[in-house]
Amino acid sequence: DVQLVESGGGLVQPGGSLRLSCAASGFTFSRHWMHWVRQAPGKGLVWVSRIRGDGNTGSYADSVKGRFTISRDNAKNTLYLEMNSLRVDDTSVYYCVREGAYFDGSGNVLYYYGLDVWGQGTTVTVSS
Amino acid sequence: QSVLTQPPSASATPGQRVTISCSGSRSNVGSNFVYWYQQLPGTAPKFLIYRNNQRPSGVPDRFSGSKSGTSASLVISGLRSEDEADYYCATWDDKLSAWVFGEGTKLSVL
């Protein structure tokens, strides 16, 4: 079964740091773009960041640019999100999400089909 | 305020049909595929519709999606009590270089 399991959330003071992890299983992790999406209490979904399968390209929402860093270890099938200078408005459930893709026999992407697999989420609370 | 506009709420009775709209612009809905997600209370979002109108395996054919221009719609037919959830549309925005989500529509099954 395809599975994503996040960990590392917790309570942190404003200005503090936290590192989230996401363990992937059941698929060829290195082939897929991976994303972080967050959801503040009682609010909607907000995209945070993404990273390419080889780890060489990433991008961020403006609200976290310069404070958050996405990375991955394909040998460990694990995605990370390093969060620094945390603010109260970063308080959210953080979801690790796979971007689905169809591949040809050589492993080349034929097409992408969206953010298809979601973890259960890990809660980050920023408060003094 | 989200880039994609959804009605905050919708309601219908069991067996009825309900439509949830998602309005965007040329840089997002107008240029890219639209995706829909269902989020039951206290759970992670579930992949519901991809590439405007395709259903992942396991999603009942009561759920259908469509897109025209800069707007998209999710239709749920034969409404059931277990369909009561929040529904989000999503797409890539070429101008923002970011994935964008609608603010979500809370569906009540009366």
CSV table of C-alpha atoms in Angstrom, one decimal:
chain,number,residue,atom,x,y,z
A,1,ASP,CA,0.0,0.0,0.0
A,2,VAL,CA,1.1,3.5,-0.8
A,3,GLN,CA,1.6,5.4,2.5
A,4,LEU,CA,3.0,8.7,3.8
A,5,VAL,CA,3.6,9.1,7.5
A,6,GLU,CA,4.5,12.5,8.9
A,7,SER,CA,6.2,13.2,12.2
A,8,GLY,CA,8.1,15.9,14.1
A,9,GLY,CA,5.2,18.3,14.9
A,10,GLY,CA,4.8,19.9,18.3
A,11,LEU,CA,4.6,23.0,20.3
A,12,VAL,CA,7.3,25.7,19.7
A,13,GLN,CA,7.7,29.3,20.7
A,14,PRO,CA,7.6,32.1,18.2
A,15,GLY,CA,11.0,32.5,16.5
A,16,GLY,CA,11.8,28.9,17.1
A,17,SER,CA,12.5,26.0,14.7
A,18,LEU,CA,11.1,22.6,13.9
A,19,ARG,CA,11.9,19.8,11.4
A,20,LEU,CA,9.1,17.8,10.0
A,21,SER,CA,9.7,14.3,8.4
A,22,CYS,CA,7.6,12.2,6.1
A,23,ALA,CA,8.3,8.5,5.6
A,24,ALA,CA,7.1,7.2,2.3
A,25,SER,CA,6.4,3.6,1.4
A,26,GLY,CA,4.8,1.5,-1.3
A,27,PHE,CA,6.0,3.4,-4.3
A,28,THR,CA,9.2,4.5,-6.0
A,29,PHE,CA,9.8,7.6,-3.9
A,30,SER,CA,12.6,9.1,-6.0
A,31,ARG,CA,10.4,9.3,-9.1
A,32,HIS,CA,7.8,11.7,-7.6
A,33,TRP,CA,7.6,15.4,-6.9
A,34,MET,CA,6.6,15.7,-3.2
A,35,HIS,CA,4.8,18.6,-1.5
A,36,TRP,CA,3.9,20.0,1.9
A,37,VAL,CA,0.4,21.5,2.3
A,38,ARG,CA,-0.9,23.0,5.6
A,39,GLN,CA,-4.2,23.7,7.2
A,40,ALA,CA,-4.7,26.2,10.0
A,41,PRO,CA,-7.3,25.3,12.6
A,42,GLY,CA,-10.8,25.7,11.0
A,43,LYS,CA,-9.3,27.0,7.7
A,44,GLY,CA,-8.7,25.7,4.2
A,45,LEU,CA,-5.7,24.0,2.6
A,46,VAL,CA,-2.7,26.0,1.7
A,47,TRP,CA,0.2,24.8,-0.4
A,48,VAL,CA,3.6,25.3,1.2
A,49,SER,CA,6.4,23.8,-0.8
A,50,ARG,CA,7.4,21.2,-3.4
A,51,ILE,CA,10.6,19.4,-4.4
A,52,ARG,CA,11.4,17.4,-7.5
A,53,GLY,CA,12.2,13.7,-7.4
A,54,ASP,CA,15.9,14.1,-7.6
A,55,GLY,CA,15.9,16.8,-5.0
A,56,ASN,CA,17.5,19.4,-7.2
A,57,THR,CA,14.5,21.8,-7.7
A,58,GLY,CA,12.2,23.2,-5.0
A,59,SER,CA,9.8,26.0,-4.7
A,60,TYR,CA,7.9,27.8,-1.9
A,61,ALA,CA,4.8,29.8,-1.1
A,62,ASP,CA,5.7,33.5,-0.6
A,63,SER,CA,4.5,33.2,3.1
A,64,VAL,CA,7.3,30.8,4.0
A,65,LYS,CA,10.1,31.7,1.5
A,66,GLY,CA,13.3,32.3,3.2
A,67,ARG,CA,12.1,30.6,6.5
A,68,PHE,CA,11.3,27.1,5.4
A,69,THR,CA,13.5,24.6,3.5
A,70,ILE,CA,12.3,21.5,1.8
A,71,SER,CA,14.6,18.5,1.2
A,72,ARG,CA,14.5,14.8,0.7
A,73,ASP,CA,16.7,11.7,1.2
A,74,ASN,CA,15.8,9.2,-1.5
A,75,ALA,CA,17.9,6.5,0.1
A,76,LYS,CA,15.7,6.7,3.2
A,77,ASN,CA,12.5,7.4,1.3
A,78,THR,CA,12.0,10.5,3.5
A,79,LEU,CA,10.8,14.0,2.9
A,80,TYR,CA,11.7,16.9,5.2
A,81,LEU,CA,10.6,20.4,6.0
A,82,GLU,CA,12.9,22.5,8.0
A,83,MET,CA,11.0,25.4,9.6
A,84,ASN,CA,12.8,28.4,11.1
A,85,SER,CA,11.7,31.8,12.4
A,86,LEU,CA,8.3,30.3,13.2
A,87,ARG,CA,5.4,32.6,13.6
A,88,VAL,CA,2.0,32.2,15.3
A,89,ASP,CA,0.3,32.1,11.9
A,90,ASP,CA,2.4,29.0,11.0
A,91,THR,CA,0.2,27.0,13.4
A,92,SER,CA,-1.3,24.3,11.2
A,93,VAL,CA,-1.6,20.7,10.5
A,94,TYR,CA,1.1,19.9,7.9
A,95,TYR,CA,0.4,17.3,5.3
A,96,CYS,CA,3.0,15.5,3.2
A,97,VAL,CA,1.6,14.9,-0.3
A,98,ARG,CA,2.7,13.0,-3.3
A,99,GLU,CA,2.3,14.3,-6.8
A,100,GLY,CA,1.0,11.4,-8.9
A,101,ALA,CA,2.5,10.5,-12.3
A,102,TYR,CA,2.3,7.9,-15.0
A,103,PHE,CA,5.6,6.6,-16.3
A,104,ASP,CA,6.6,4.8,-19.5
A,105,GLY,CA,8.7,1.7,-19.4
A,106,SER,CA,11.9,3.7,-19.3
A,107,GLY,CA,10.7,5.7,-16.2
A,108,ASN,CA,10.0,8.9,-18.1
A,109,VAL,CA,6.9,10.8,-17.0
A,110,LEU,CA,4.0,10.6,-19.4
A,111,TYR,CA,1.8,12.9,-17.4
A,112,TYR,CA,1.1,14.2,-13.9
A,113,TYR,CA,-2.2,13.7,-12.3
A,114,GLY,CA,-2.2,15.9,-9.2
A,115,LEU,CA,-1.7,15.7,-5.5
A,116,ASP,CA,-3.0,12.2,-5.1
A,117,VAL,CA,-1.7,10.6,-1.9
A,118,TRP,CA,-1.8,12.5,1.5
A,119,GLY,CA,-0.4,11.6,4.9
A,120,GLN,CA,-2.4,11.9,8.0
A,121,GLY,CA,-0.8,15.2,9.0
A,122,THR,CA,1.4,16.4,11.9
A,123,THR,CA,0.3,19.3,14.0
A,124,VAL,CA,2.6,22.3,14.5
A,125,THR,CA,1.6,24.9,17.2
A,126,VAL,CA,3.5,28.1,17.5
A,127,SER,CA,2.7,29.8,20.8
A,128,SER,CA,4.4,31.5,23.7
B,1,GLN,CA,-8.6,35.5,0.4
B,2,SER,CA,-8.0,32.5,-2.0
B,3,VAL,CA,-7.1,32.7,-5.6
B,4,LEU,CA,-9.9,30.2,-6.4
B,5,THR,CA,-13.5,31.1,-5.3
B,6,GLN,CA,-15.9,28.5,-4.0
B,7,PRO,CA,-19.2,29.0,-2.2
B,8,PRO,CA,-18.6,28.6,1.6
B,9,SER,CA,-21.5,26.2,1.9
B,10,ALA,CA,-24.0,24.0,0.1
B,11,SER,CA,-26.8,21.8,1.2
B,12,ALA,CA,-29.2,19.3,-0.2
B,13,THR,CA,-31.3,16.3,0.9
B,14,PRO,CA,-30.4,12.7,0.4
B,15,GLY,CA,-30.9,11.5,-3.2
B,16,GLN,CA,-30.6,15.0,-4.6
B,17,ARG,CA,-27.9,16.4,-6.8
B,18,VAL,CA,-25.6,19.2,-5.7
B,19,THR,CA,-23.1,21.3,-7.7
B,20,ILE,CA,-20.1,23.1,-6.2
B,21,SER,CA,-18.4,25.7,-8.3
B,22,CYS,CA,-14.8,26.8,-8.4
B,23,SER,CA,-13.9,30.1,-10.2
B,24,GLY,CA,-10.4,31.2,-11.1
B,25,SER,CA,-8.6,33.1,-13.7
B,26,ARG,CA,-6.6,32.5,-16.9
B,27,SER,CA,-3.4,31.8,-15.0
B,28,ASN,CA,-4.8,29.0,-13.0
B,29,VAL,CA,-8.1,27.3,-13.9
B,30,GLY,CA,-8.0,28.7,-17.4
B,31,SER,CA,-4.6,27.1,-18.2
B,32,ASN,CA,-4.3,24.0,-16.1
B,33,PHE,CA,-6.2,20.9,-14.9
B,34,VAL,CA,-8.5,21.2,-11.9
B,35,TYR,CA,-8.5,18.7,-9.1
B,36,TRP,CA,-11.1,18.1,-6.3
B,37,TYR,CA,-10.6,16.8,-2.8
B,38,GLN,CA,-13.1,15.7,-0.1
B,39,GLN,CA,-12.2,16.2,3.5
B,40,LEU,CA,-14.2,14.4,6.1
B,41,PRO,CA,-14.1,16.0,9.6
B,42,GLY,CA,-10.8,15.3,11.4
B,43,THR,CA,-9.2,13.5,8.5
B,44,ALA,CA,-6.8,14.2,5.7
B,45,PRO,CA,-8.1,15.3,2.3
B,46,LYS,CA,-9.1,12.5,-0.1
B,47,PHE,CA,-8.3,12.6,-3.9
B,48,LEU,CA,-11.7,12.8,-5.6
B,49,ILE,CA,-11.3,14.1,-9.2
B,50,TYR,CA,-8.2,14.7,-11.3
B,51,ARG,CA,-7.6,16.3,-14.7
B,52,ASN,CA,-10.9,18.1,-14.6
B,53,ASN,CA,-13.2,15.1,-14.9
B,54,GLN,CA,-11.3,11.8,-14.1
B,55,ARG,CA,-12.1,9.7,-11.1
B,56,PRO,CA,-9.4,7.7,-9.2
B,57,SER,CA,-10.2,4.1,-8.7
B,58,GLY,CA,-12.6,3.6,-5.8
B,59,VAL,CA,-14.4,6.9,-6.2
B,60,PRO,CA,-18.1,6.3,-7.0
B,61,ASP,CA,-19.4,7.6,-10.3
B,62,ARG,CA,-21.9,9.7,-8.3
B,63,PHE,CA,-19.0,12.2,-8.3
B,64,SER,CA,-18.2,14.0,-11.5
B,65,GLY,CA,-16.2,17.1,-12.5
B,66,SER,CA,-16.1,19.5,-15.4
B,67,LYS,CA,-14.3,22.6,-16.5
B,68,SER,CA,-15.2,25.4,-18.9
B,69,GLY,CA,-12.9,28.4,-19.4
B,70,THR,CA,-11.9,29.8,-16.0
B,71,SER,CA,-14.5,27.9,-14.0
B,72,ALA,CA,-14.9,24.3,-12.8
B,73,SER,CA,-17.6,22.3,-11.1
B,74,LEU,CA,-18.0,19.3,-9.0
B,75,VAL,CA,-21.4,17.5,-9.2
B,76,ILE,CA,-22.5,14.9,-6.6
B,77,SER,CA,-25.5,12.9,-7.6
B,78,GLY,CA,-27.7,10.7,-5.5
B,79,LEU,CA,-26.5,12.5,-2.4
B,80,ARG,CA,-25.8,10.3,0.7
B,81,SER,CA,-25.3,11.3,4.3
B,82,GLU,CA,-21.6,10.2,4.2
B,83,ASP,CA,-21.0,12.8,1.5
B,84,GLU,CA,-21.2,15.5,4.2
B,85,ALA,CA,-17.7,17.0,4.2
B,86,ASP,CA,-15.6,19.9,3.0
B,87,TYR,CA,-14.8,20.0,-0.7
B,88,TYR,CA,-11.8,21.8,-2.2
B,89,CYS,CA,-10.8,22.6,-5.7
B,90,ALA,CA,-7.1,23.0,-6.6
B,91,THR,CA,-4.9,23.7,-9.6
B,92,TRP,CA,-1.5,25.1,-10.5
B,93,ASP,CA,-1.2,28.8,-11.0
B,94,ASP,CA,1.3,29.8,-13.7
B,95,LYS,CA,1.6,33.4,-12.5
B,96,LEU,CA,2.3,32.5,-8.8
B,97,SER,CA,4.2,29.3,-9.7
B,98,ALA,CA,2.3,27.6,-6.9
B,99,TRP,CA,-0.5,25.2,-6.3
B,100,VAL,CA,-3.6,27.1,-5.2
B,101,PHE,CA,-6.7,25.8,-3.4
B,102,GLY,CA,-10.2,27.1,-3.1
B,103,GLU,CA,-11.3,28.1,0.4
B,104,GLY,CA,-13.5,25.0,0.5
B,105,THR,CA,-17.2,24.4,0.5
B,106,LYS,CA,-18.9,22.8,3.5
B,107,LEU,CA,-21.6,20.4,2.2
B,108,SER,CA,-24.5,19.6,4.5
B,109,VAL,CA,-26.8,16.7,3.8
B,110,LEU,CA,-30.0,17.7,5.4
